[in-house]
Short mmCIF file of C-alpha atoms and ligand atoms in Angstrom, two decimals:
data_model
loop_
_atom_site.label_atom_id
_atom_site.label_comp_id
_atom_site.label_asym_id
_atom_site.label_seq_id
_atom_site.Cartn_x
_atom_site.Cartn_y
_atom_site.Cartn_z
CA MET A 1 64.26 108.57 94.25
CA PHE A 2 67.53 110.48 94.58
CA THR A 3 67.53 113.29 97.05
CA PRO A 4 69.30 116.56 95.96
CA ALA A 5 72.98 116.72 95.52
CA LEU A 6 75.40 116.72 98.41
CA GLU A 7 78.56 118.74 97.74
CA LEU A 8 81.86 117.32 98.80
CA GLU A 9 83.70 120.33 97.24
CA GLY A 10 85.88 121.80 99.89
CA HIS A 11 86.72 118.42 101.31
CA ASP A 12 90.52 118.28 101.80
CA ILE A 13 91.48 116.28 98.72
CA ASN A 14 94.91 115.85 100.26
CA MET A 15 93.53 113.93 103.18
CA SER A 16 94.94 110.82 101.63
CA GLY A 17 98.49 112.01 102.20
CA GLN A 18 99.04 112.80 98.53
CA SER A 19 100.13 116.33 99.25
CA ALA A 20 103.60 115.76 97.86
CA VAL A 21 102.16 115.23 94.42
CA ILE A 22 101.54 118.63 92.85
CA LEU A 23 99.75 118.38 89.53
CA ARG A 24 99.64 121.29 87.21
CA LYS A 25 97.68 122.04 84.20
CA GLN A 26 98.92 124.77 81.90
CA SER A 27 97.51 125.84 78.62
CA ALA A 28 98.59 124.58 75.17
CA ALA A 29 102.30 124.34 75.70
CA ILE A 30 103.79 120.96 76.72
CA ILE A 31 105.51 121.60 79.98
CA PRO A 32 107.13 119.26 82.54
CA THR A 33 104.97 118.59 85.50
CA LYS A 34 106.10 117.58 88.96
CA GLN A 35 106.59 113.87 89.14
CA VAL A 36 103.46 111.80 89.55
CA PHE A 37 103.89 108.57 91.50
CA SER A 38 101.91 105.35 91.99
CA TRP A 39 101.81 103.97 95.48
CA GLY A 40 104.95 101.79 95.02
CA ARG A 41 106.93 104.84 93.68
CA TYR A 42 108.29 102.46 91.06
CA PRO A 43 108.67 102.95 88.23
CA THR A 44 109.44 106.63 88.00
CA THR A 45 107.80 108.30 85.15
CA ALA A 46 107.66 111.74 83.54
CA HIS A 47 104.31 112.99 82.38
CA ARG A 48 104.11 115.67 79.72
CA PHE A 49 101.01 117.12 81.13
CA VAL A 50 98.38 116.59 83.83
CA HIS A 51 94.88 117.91 83.25
CA ARG A 52 92.81 118.72 86.30
CA PRO A 53 89.18 119.13 85.39
CA SER A 54 86.97 120.57 88.20
CA TRP A 55 83.76 119.80 86.34
CA ASN A 56 82.65 116.96 84.20
CA ASP A 57 81.74 119.30 81.36
CA GLN A 58 85.49 120.13 80.98
CA VAL A 59 86.37 116.53 80.18
CA PRO A 60 85.05 116.37 76.56
CA GLY A 61 87.25 119.38 75.66
CA ILE A 62 90.37 117.72 77.13
CA MET A 63 89.54 114.53 75.19
CA HIS A 64 88.82 116.46 72.00
CA ASP A 65 92.16 118.27 72.07
CA ALA A 66 94.26 115.16 72.90
CA ALA A 67 96.13 113.09 70.39
CA ASP A 68 95.11 109.42 70.07
CA GLY A 69 96.66 107.29 72.83
CA SER A 70 97.75 110.17 74.87
CA LEU A 71 95.48 110.21 77.91
CA LEU A 72 94.87 108.16 81.06
CA PRO A 73 92.51 108.93 84.03
CA TYR A 74 94.24 109.19 87.38
CA GLY A 75 92.56 108.72 90.78
CA LEU A 76 94.35 108.77 94.12
CA GLY A 77 97.37 106.88 92.76
CA ARG A 78 96.83 103.97 95.13
CA SER A 79 97.68 101.48 92.39
CA TYR A 80 101.18 100.17 93.17
CA GLY A 81 102.85 99.93 89.78
CA ASP A 82 102.28 101.53 86.41
CA SER A 83 98.65 100.87 85.62
CA CYS A 84 97.77 104.49 86.70
CA LEU A 85 100.73 105.98 84.92
CA ASN A 86 101.21 107.12 81.32
CA ASP A 87 104.95 107.78 80.92
CA GLY A 88 105.73 110.51 78.43
CA ARG A 89 102.11 111.26 77.85
CA GLU A 90 99.24 112.87 79.83
CA LEU A 91 96.97 112.19 82.77
CA VAL A 92 93.47 113.29 83.56
CA ASP A 93 93.50 113.79 87.37
CA CYS A 94 89.86 113.14 88.33
CA ARG A 95 90.13 114.04 92.08
CA ARG A 96 88.27 117.32 91.66
CA LEU A 97 85.23 115.49 90.21
CA ASN A 98 84.20 114.85 93.79
CA ARG A 99 80.56 115.66 94.14
CA ILE A 100 77.88 113.34 95.49
CA LEU A 101 74.98 113.87 93.11
CA GLY A 102 72.21 112.08 94.82
CA PHE A 103 71.17 109.41 97.32
CA ASP A 104 68.10 107.16 97.59
CA GLU A 105 67.56 106.84 101.30
CA SER A 106 65.17 103.84 100.88
CA SER A 107 67.43 101.67 98.73
CA GLY A 108 70.95 102.95 99.59
CA MET A 109 71.79 103.81 96.00
CA VAL A 110 74.23 106.64 95.71
CA ARG A 111 75.16 108.56 92.57
CA CYS A 112 78.58 110.19 92.75
CA GLU A 113 81.20 111.63 90.52
CA SER A 114 84.19 109.37 89.91
CA GLY A 115 86.68 111.38 91.99
CA VAL A 116 84.73 110.82 95.18
CA SER A 117 86.78 108.70 97.44
CA LEU A 118 85.60 105.65 99.40
CA SER A 119 86.61 107.67 102.45
CA ASP A 120 84.17 110.41 101.46
CA LEU A 121 81.42 107.85 101.01
CA ILE A 122 82.01 106.40 104.51
CA ASP A 123 82.14 109.79 106.11
CA VAL A 124 78.84 110.80 104.60
CA PHE A 125 76.80 107.55 104.68
CA LEU A 126 78.07 105.43 107.59
CA PRO A 127 76.43 107.84 110.03
CA LYS A 128 73.17 107.19 108.09
CA GLY A 129 73.62 103.43 108.46
CA TRP A 130 75.05 102.60 105.03
CA PHE A 131 78.47 101.12 104.24
CA LEU A 132 80.51 100.27 101.16
CA PRO A 133 79.40 96.95 99.55
CA VAL A 134 83.11 96.06 99.02
CA THR A 135 86.21 97.86 100.18
CA PRO A 136 89.86 97.36 99.54
CA GLY A 137 92.48 97.67 102.32
CA THR A 138 92.60 101.49 102.05
CA ARG A 139 89.74 103.94 102.08
CA PHE A 140 91.81 106.41 100.04
CA VAL A 141 90.78 105.27 96.52
CA THR A 142 88.42 106.98 94.24
CA VAL A 143 85.19 105.42 92.97
CA GLY A 144 86.67 105.68 89.44
CA GLY A 145 89.80 103.79 90.53
CA ALA A 146 87.73 101.18 92.40
CA ILE A 147 85.72 100.51 89.24
CA ALA A 148 88.61 100.46 86.86
CA ASN A 149 90.50 97.91 88.87
CA ASP A 150 87.34 96.14 90.01
CA VAL A 151 88.78 96.00 93.45
CA HIS A 152 88.05 93.26 95.94
CA GLY A 153 87.92 93.16 99.73
CA LYS A 154 87.77 90.79 102.73
CA ASN A 155 84.20 89.83 101.69
CA HIS A 156 84.93 88.59 98.25
CA HIS A 157 83.62 85.11 99.10
CA ARG A 158 80.25 86.75 99.93
CA ALA A 159 79.94 89.90 97.81
CA GLY A 160 82.30 89.51 94.82
CA THR A 161 84.01 92.62 93.70
CA PHE A 162 83.19 96.40 93.77
CA GLY A 163 82.04 96.20 90.15
CA ALA A 164 79.24 93.82 91.08
CA HIS A 165 77.61 96.70 93.01
CA VAL A 166 77.93 99.30 90.29
CA ARG A 167 74.44 99.65 88.71
CA GLN A 168 75.17 102.38 86.15
CA ILE A 169 77.91 104.54 84.93
CA ALA A 170 78.26 107.56 82.66
CA LEU A 171 81.41 107.44 80.61
CA HIS A 172 83.12 110.16 78.57
CA ARG A 173 84.01 108.87 75.14
CA SER A 174 85.61 110.99 72.48
CA HIS A 175 83.29 109.96 69.58
CA ASP A 176 80.08 109.17 71.42
CA GLY A 177 79.98 111.87 74.15
CA LEU A 178 78.64 110.85 77.53
CA VAL A 179 77.64 107.16 77.26
CA ILE A 180 75.27 105.72 79.88
CA CYS A 181 75.97 102.07 80.64
CA ASN A 182 73.83 99.80 82.72
CA ALA A 183 72.39 96.26 82.49
CA GLU A 184 69.96 97.30 79.73
CA GLN A 185 71.97 99.96 77.85
CA ASN A 186 75.58 99.43 76.66
CA SER A 187 75.98 96.55 79.08
CA ASP A 188 79.10 95.33 77.23
CA MET A 189 80.76 98.68 77.74
CA LEU A 190 79.90 98.51 81.42
CA ARG A 191 81.65 95.08 81.70
CA ALA A 192 84.62 96.41 79.70
CA THR A 193 84.92 99.52 82.03
CA ILE A 194 84.72 97.47 85.21
CA GLY A 195 88.26 96.27 85.56
CA GLY A 196 89.08 98.15 82.35
CA LEU A 197 92.15 99.88 83.78
CA GLY A 198 90.93 103.35 82.81
CA LEU A 199 91.28 102.50 79.13
CA THR A 200 87.64 102.74 78.06
CA GLY A 201 87.17 106.47 78.84
CA VAL A 202 86.79 108.81 81.82
CA ILE A 203 83.99 107.76 84.18
CA ALA A 204 81.91 110.86 84.88
CA TRP A 205 79.73 109.36 87.62
CA ALA A 206 78.52 106.04 88.87
CA ASP A 207 75.45 104.61 90.75
CA ILE A 208 76.71 102.37 93.56
CA GLN A 209 74.56 100.19 95.77
CA LEU A 210 75.55 100.73 99.37
CA LYS A 211 74.63 98.21 102.02
CA ARG A 212 72.79 98.58 105.29
CA VAL A 213 74.78 98.07 108.47
CA ALA A 214 73.86 98.50 112.11
CA GLY A 215 76.78 100.80 112.92
CA PRO A 216 80.51 101.39 112.68
CA TRP A 217 81.55 98.39 114.79
CA ILE A 218 82.77 94.97 113.83
CA ASP A 219 82.56 91.70 115.72
CA ALA A 220 86.09 90.57 115.08
CA GLU A 221 88.05 87.36 115.84
CA LEU A 222 91.73 86.70 115.66
CA VAL A 223 92.90 83.14 115.24
CA PRO A 224 96.62 82.29 115.10
CA PHE A 225 97.54 79.44 112.75
CA ASP A 226 100.78 77.57 112.14
CA SER A 227 100.52 75.85 108.77
CA LEU A 228 99.05 76.31 105.33
CA ALA A 229 96.74 73.41 105.92
CA SER A 230 95.37 75.18 109.03
CA PHE A 231 94.90 78.32 106.99
CA PHE A 232 92.69 76.33 104.54
CA ASP A 233 90.76 74.80 107.33
CA LEU A 234 90.10 78.17 108.97
CA SER A 235 89.10 79.66 105.57
CA ARG A 236 86.67 76.89 104.79
CA GLU A 237 85.16 77.00 108.30
CA SER A 238 84.94 80.78 108.43
CA ASP A 239 83.55 81.63 104.98
CA GLY A 240 80.10 80.48 105.84
CA ARG A 241 79.96 82.20 109.23
CA PHE A 242 81.81 85.43 108.66
CA GLU A 243 81.28 88.14 106.09
CA TYR A 244 84.98 89.24 106.19
CA THR A 245 87.95 86.92 106.22
CA VAL A 246 91.68 87.52 105.55
CA ALA A 247 94.99 86.26 106.95
CA TRP A 248 98.29 87.89 107.68
CA ILE A 249 101.27 85.69 107.14
CA ASP A 250 104.84 85.75 108.27
CA CYS A 251 106.63 85.38 104.96
CA PHE A 252 109.92 84.26 106.68
CA ALA A 253 108.28 81.07 107.77
CA GLY A 254 108.17 79.26 104.46
CA LYS A 255 106.25 76.01 104.35
CA ASN A 256 105.99 76.02 108.18
CA LEU A 257 103.79 78.92 107.64
CA ARG A 258 102.42 80.91 110.62
CA GLY A 259 100.00 83.73 110.66
CA ILE A 260 96.88 85.38 112.09
CA PHE A 261 93.49 84.79 110.66
CA PHE A 262 91.13 87.75 110.91
CA ARG A 263 87.42 87.38 110.56
CA GLY A 264 84.47 89.48 111.32
CA ASN A 265 80.85 90.58 110.81
CA HIS A 266 79.19 93.93 111.24
CA ALA A 267 78.21 94.19 114.92
CA THR A 268 74.66 95.01 115.90
CA GLU A 269 75.92 96.82 119.04
CA GLY A 270 79.03 98.75 119.73
CA GLY A 271 80.38 101.45 121.97
CA GLU A 272 80.49 105.16 121.54
CA LYS A 273 80.90 107.03 118.26
CA VAL A 274 83.95 105.75 116.30
CA ARG A 275 86.59 108.43 116.05
CA ARG A 276 88.94 108.11 113.15
CA LYS A 277 92.51 107.66 114.20
CA HIS A 278 95.04 109.90 112.59
CA GLY A 279 98.46 108.55 113.32
CA PRO A 280 101.85 109.98 112.18
CA THR A 281 102.63 110.86 108.61
CA LEU A 282 106.03 109.97 107.19
CA PRO A 283 107.59 113.31 106.20
CA PHE A 284 110.10 111.81 103.59
CA ALA A 285 111.40 108.58 102.20
CA LEU A 286 113.30 106.76 105.03
CA PRO A 287 116.67 105.24 104.23
CA GLY A 288 116.07 102.00 102.26
CA TRP A 289 118.44 99.97 104.58
CA LEU A 290 116.12 100.39 107.53
CA LEU A 291 113.94 97.69 106.16
CA ASN A 292 116.25 94.65 105.94
CA ARG A 293 115.73 90.92 106.56
CA TYR A 294 116.65 91.33 110.27
CA SER A 295 114.34 94.24 111.01
CA ILE A 296 111.43 92.72 109.11
CA LYS A 297 111.97 89.28 110.69
CA ALA A 298 111.95 90.93 114.08
CA PHE A 299 108.80 92.88 113.15
CA ASN A 300 107.00 89.76 111.94
CA ALA A 301 107.88 87.89 115.07
CA ALA A 302 106.67 90.69 117.36
CA TYR A 303 103.46 91.06 115.24
CA TYR A 304 102.76 87.35 115.52
CA LYS A 305 103.33 87.35 119.22
CA MET A 306 101.24 90.45 119.89
CA HIS A 307 98.30 89.27 117.88
CA SER A 308 98.49 85.72 119.25
CA ALA A 309 98.21 87.16 122.70
CA ARG A 310 95.06 88.94 121.59
CA LYS A 311 93.48 85.95 120.04
CA GLY A 312 89.70 85.57 120.47
CA ALA A 313 86.66 87.82 119.89
CA SER A 314 86.28 91.53 120.48
CA VAL A 315 84.22 94.44 119.11
CA VAL A 316 86.46 96.83 117.13
CA PRO A 317 85.95 100.05 115.21
CA TYR A 318 85.47 99.44 111.44
CA ASP A 319 88.47 101.47 110.43
CA SER A 320 91.01 99.49 112.49
CA PHE A 321 89.53 96.30 111.05
CA PHE A 322 89.48 97.34 107.40
CA TYR A 323 92.12 99.98 107.18
CA PRO A 324 94.92 99.41 109.68
CA LEU A 325 97.54 100.88 107.35
CA ASP A 326 95.64 104.13 106.69
CA SER A 327 96.52 105.37 110.21
CA ILE A 328 100.07 106.02 109.13
CA GLY A 329 100.14 108.73 106.42
CA ARG A 330 102.36 107.96 103.47
CA TRP A 331 103.61 104.72 104.89
CA ASN A 332 104.87 103.86 101.40
CA LEU A 333 107.89 106.08 102.08
CA LEU A 334 109.10 103.43 104.61
CA TYR A 335 110.62 101.60 101.70
CA GLY A 336 113.03 104.32 100.76
CA ARG A 337 113.62 106.36 97.64
CA LYS A 338 113.72 103.41 95.28
CA GLY A 339 110.21 102.46 96.22
CA PHE A 340 108.79 98.96 96.44
CA LEU A 341 106.70 96.40 94.44
CA GLN A 342 103.79 94.42 95.49
CA TYR A 343 103.38 90.92 94.17
CA GLN A 344 99.77 89.84 94.22
CA CYS A 345 98.71 86.69 92.44
CA VAL A 346 95.84 84.26 92.60
CA ILE A 347 96.41 80.47 92.34
CA PRO A 348 93.55 78.03 91.63
CA GLU A 349 92.32 76.17 94.74
CA ASN A 350 93.22 72.76 93.34
CA ASN A 351 96.91 73.76 93.37
CA VAL A 352 97.76 74.15 97.04
CA GLU A 353 101.33 72.99 96.34
CA ALA A 354 101.95 76.08 94.23
CA VAL A 355 100.96 78.31 97.13
CA GLY A 356 103.42 76.43 99.32
CA GLU A 357 106.11 76.65 96.69
CA LEU A 358 105.60 80.36 96.28
CA LEU A 359 105.85 80.96 100.04
CA GLU A 360 108.95 78.80 100.28
CA ARG A 361 110.72 80.67 97.52
CA ILE A 362 109.98 83.95 99.25
CA ALA A 363 111.15 82.61 102.62
CA ARG A 364 114.38 81.33 100.99
CA SER A 365 115.09 84.63 99.38
CA GLY A 366 115.04 86.36 102.74
CA MET A 367 113.37 89.33 100.88
CA GLY A 368 109.96 89.19 102.28
CA SER A 369 108.08 92.02 103.87
CA PHE A 370 105.88 92.58 106.86
CA LEU A 371 102.81 92.86 104.72
CA GLY A 372 102.00 89.33 103.69
CA VAL A 373 98.33 88.62 103.02
CA LEU A 374 96.49 85.36 102.17
CA LYS A 375 92.81 85.23 101.22
CA GLN A 376 90.55 82.65 99.68
CA PHE A 377 88.52 84.23 96.81
CA GLY A 378 84.90 83.05 96.32
CA ALA A 379 83.27 81.78 93.26
CA ALA A 380 81.39 84.95 92.23
CA PRO A 381 81.43 85.40 88.43
CA ALA A 382 83.72 88.16 87.30
CA ALA A 383 81.99 91.56 87.02
CA GLY A 384 84.31 92.87 84.37
CA MET A 385 86.01 91.51 81.31
CA LEU A 386 89.51 91.95 82.82
CA SER A 387 88.60 91.44 86.46
CA PHE A 388 91.44 89.81 88.43
CA PRO A 389 89.61 87.86 91.18
CA ARG A 390 88.69 84.26 90.42
CA PRO A 391 88.27 81.19 92.57
CA GLY A 392 91.54 80.42 94.29
CA ILE A 393 93.96 81.71 96.92
CA THR A 394 95.31 85.14 96.53
CA VAL A 395 98.79 85.99 98.05
CA ALA A 396 100.02 89.52 98.33
CA LEU A 397 103.46 90.65 99.56
CA ASP A 398 105.46 93.79 99.38
CA PHE A 399 109.16 93.87 98.44
CA ALA A 400 111.50 96.75 98.72
CA MET A 401 113.00 97.58 95.31
CA ARG A 402 116.56 96.49 95.45
CA GLY A 403 117.11 96.26 91.63
CA GLU A 404 117.94 92.98 89.94
CA PRO A 405 117.73 90.69 93.04
CA THR A 406 114.14 91.84 93.58
CA LEU A 407 113.24 91.42 89.96
CA SER A 408 114.87 88.07 89.73
CA LEU A 409 112.93 86.82 92.78
CA MET A 410 109.75 88.01 91.15
CA ARG A 411 110.53 86.24 87.90
CA SER A 412 111.00 83.09 89.90
CA LEU A 413 107.55 83.62 91.50
CA ASP A 414 106.09 84.23 88.07
CA GLU A 415 107.27 80.68 87.08
CA VAL A 416 105.25 79.24 89.97
CA VAL A 417 102.21 81.29 89.16
CA GLU A 418 102.22 80.50 85.49
CA ASN A 419 102.91 76.82 85.94
CA GLY A 420 100.17 76.67 88.56
CA GLY A 421 97.55 78.23 86.27
CA GLY A 422 97.39 81.47 88.25
CA ALA A 423 97.27 85.14 87.42
CA LEU A 424 98.86 88.45 88.53
CA TYR A 425 96.83 91.58 89.56
CA PRO A 426 97.50 94.51 87.20
CA ALA A 427 96.65 97.04 89.92
CA LYS A 428 99.68 95.84 91.89
CA ASP A 429 102.08 95.26 89.02
CA ALA A 430 105.01 97.20 87.55
CA ARG A 431 106.93 94.47 85.78
CA MET A 432 105.01 91.41 84.60
CA SER A 433 105.97 90.15 81.12
CA ALA A 434 103.62 90.17 78.17
CA ALA A 435 103.63 86.34 78.35
CA LEU A 436 102.43 86.31 81.95
CA PHE A 437 99.79 88.89 81.16
CA GLU A 438 98.57 86.64 78.35
CA ALA A 439 98.50 83.64 80.64
CA SER A 440 96.69 85.70 83.28
CA PHE A 441 94.07 87.27 80.97
CA PRO A 442 93.89 84.95 77.91
CA ARG A 443 90.77 86.83 76.71
CA TRP A 444 92.29 90.28 76.74
CA ARG A 445 92.02 90.74 73.00
CA ALA A 446 88.21 90.73 73.27
CA PHE A 447 88.59 93.83 75.42
CA VAL A 448 90.55 95.77 72.80
CA PRO A 449 87.50 97.04 70.71
CA TYR A 450 86.26 98.87 73.86
CA ILE A 451 89.37 100.88 74.39
CA GLU A 452 88.78 104.58 73.95
CA PRO A 453 91.12 105.70 71.14
CA LYS A 454 92.50 108.61 73.18
CA MET A 455 93.52 106.34 76.10
CA SER A 456 96.66 104.36 76.82
CA SER A 457 98.79 103.60 79.83
CA SER A 458 102.36 102.63 80.71
CA PHE A 459 101.08 99.19 81.87
CA TRP A 460 99.04 98.49 78.75
CA ARG A 461 101.88 99.33 76.35
CA ARG A 462 104.23 97.14 78.40
CA VAL A 463 102.02 94.06 78.60
CA THR A 464 100.47 94.22 75.05
CA GLY A 465 103.06 95.98 72.99
CA ALA A 466 100.44 98.64 72.00
CA GLN A 467 101.94 101.92 70.94
C1 FAD B 1 97.24 100.09 101.34
C2 FAD B 1 96.50 99.62 100.06
C3 FAD B 1 95.62 98.55 100.21
C4 FAD B 1 95.01 98.01 99.04
N1 FAD B 1 94.15 97.07 99.22
C5 FAD B 1 93.53 96.51 98.16
C6 FAD B 1 92.61 95.47 98.24
O1 FAD B 1 92.39 94.90 99.33
N2 FAD B 1 91.94 95.01 97.10
C7 FAD B 1 92.15 95.67 95.92
O2 FAD B 1 91.56 95.21 94.95
N3 FAD B 1 93.00 96.62 95.73
C8 FAD B 1 93.78 97.11 96.85
N4 FAD B 1 94.56 98.16 96.72
C9 FAD B 1 94.73 98.77 95.34
C10 FAD B 1 93.71 99.87 95.12
O3 FAD B 1 92.53 99.61 95.70
C11 FAD B 1 93.47 100.03 93.60
O4 FAD B 1 94.70 100.16 92.93
C12 FAD B 1 92.57 101.20 93.25
O5 FAD B 1 92.15 101.02 91.92
C13 FAD B 1 93.23 102.56 93.41
O6 FAD B 1 92.34 103.55 93.18
P1 FAD B 1 92.80 105.07 92.85
O7 FAD B 1 91.61 105.96 93.04
O8 FAD B 1 93.95 105.34 93.67
O9 FAD B 1 93.14 105.02 91.35
P2 FAD B 1 94.54 105.06 90.62
O10 FAD B 1 95.49 104.16 91.17
O11 FAD B 1 94.95 106.55 90.45
O12 FAD B 1 94.12 104.53 89.21
C14 FAD B 1 93.67 103.11 89.12
C15 FAD B 1 93.07 102.88 87.74
O13 FAD B 1 91.81 103.60 87.71
C16 FAD B 1 91.71 104.38 86.57
N5 FAD B 1 90.84 105.52 86.86
C17 FAD B 1 90.96 106.39 87.86
N6 FAD B 1 90.00 107.29 87.86
C18 FAD B 1 89.20 106.94 86.76
C19 FAD B 1 88.07 107.54 86.19
N7 FAD B 1 87.41 108.60 86.67
N8 FAD B 1 87.55 106.99 85.03
C20 FAD B 1 88.17 105.86 84.56
N9 FAD B 1 89.26 105.31 85.01
C21 FAD B 1 89.73 105.85 86.12
C22 FAD B 1 93.19 104.74 86.20
O14 FAD B 1 93.35 104.98 84.90
C23 FAD B 1 93.86 103.42 86.56
O15 FAD B 1 93.80 102.47 85.51
C24 FAD B 1 95.22 98.66 97.75
C25 FAD B 1 96.08 99.80 97.70
C26 FAD B 1 96.73 100.30 98.84
C27 FAD B 1 97.63 101.36 98.69
#
């Protein structure tokens, strides 16, 4: 049974470092709003209007008044490209829908509004011994955003995606009102909304199954490796023993790959209470030239050396294990005013050569970044119709936006992914072609009937040609 509501109103919704984004709703007139960005700050868009409902019962009115194809829900804008943007049209900023509606202490089921962030859930429930079933590499995403991109984490090989732990949602639809979706009722709409890129409607609330943990500590191990083959060996060996696995790679190394393999389990014992680290916040976009091949190469070499020296086992706080980047507020401004792109693909396991080729092309280009990640996905069936994770190796790398040279490198990576039978992740994308989207999600047309008529996005129009 759910216990009474816990209010999260009053939580600082800017704790995610989004304070630069000021969203305004004004009445009927169409007025320019301050610019809304995604995490990569590319592309730049101009929205006509940003609605900011404070209560779920305001959402039907917003949807009723909107023209077809004019709206898109917006969470904390942690998607890198344009899947959370709706250029020239309107957004429904869901961050004020941030109430925890109930919690079943015996089963760990939480019901919360869609604008509650994963960070809020951790703050409230970790002290009670419950943790997120799946978490991405930042805690500053909303429950609505985590469902709409069906996000994955370091435990994909064990737990699948976030959507696999969503038991029920309530979805605002313009014709049908508030639609309850679970395994028995409207199960197809649930599968469409998980990974549905915000296009099936506005999620009002969701029931999420949390998982029991002993505390806020992780038994972690760091293992340096020096080839792709040793990464695969480590992955195979670790996936049975460790709940969480992921690798950082030095993208300047090419086929002679080197990196650090991180693996861990929830610890049964730890130290004192974990205090969240709040590091510096970048006040403005740094000059783009600060991040160049020499500074990044030097950073990567130092990172490898430092972590190799720390190899072995230790007990670490959960936040440094899961969210190392969150300790620097607005780190995305490091890439300068032109922003950056993340390239995240998955390549089937039987195509190891394609992973090598991809890394070699990146190393040759000299354009890699310090955030290179490699992870072997597990075989869990997709929770949503358009879920990205599938068996294979996922590679994620950031690239400063330098115009045509960056885009041309990415097109050359697309070739490798497409020929290798792989796919790109919409949550990270700002430029994939319609052809690559088709190759990545060949069944996307089966999703179209579930799209809410009032919804559209910059991403969807770009990759499907929808108006
Ligand atoms: C540092 C960092 C690390 C990351 N690591 C990972 C990772 O490990 N794994 C991973 O999968 N992703 C990762 N991501 C990406 C991020 O988890 C996803 O993009 C996530 O969906 C962002 O959620 P958000 O609340 O910011 O939503 P937004 O980015 O604002 O929106 C994302 C999508 O959700 C939709 N949406 C938002 N709210 C609602 C709602 N109420 N109802 C319906 N639809 C809604 C939007 O329309 C949009 O399509 C990372 C991002 C960052 C910045």
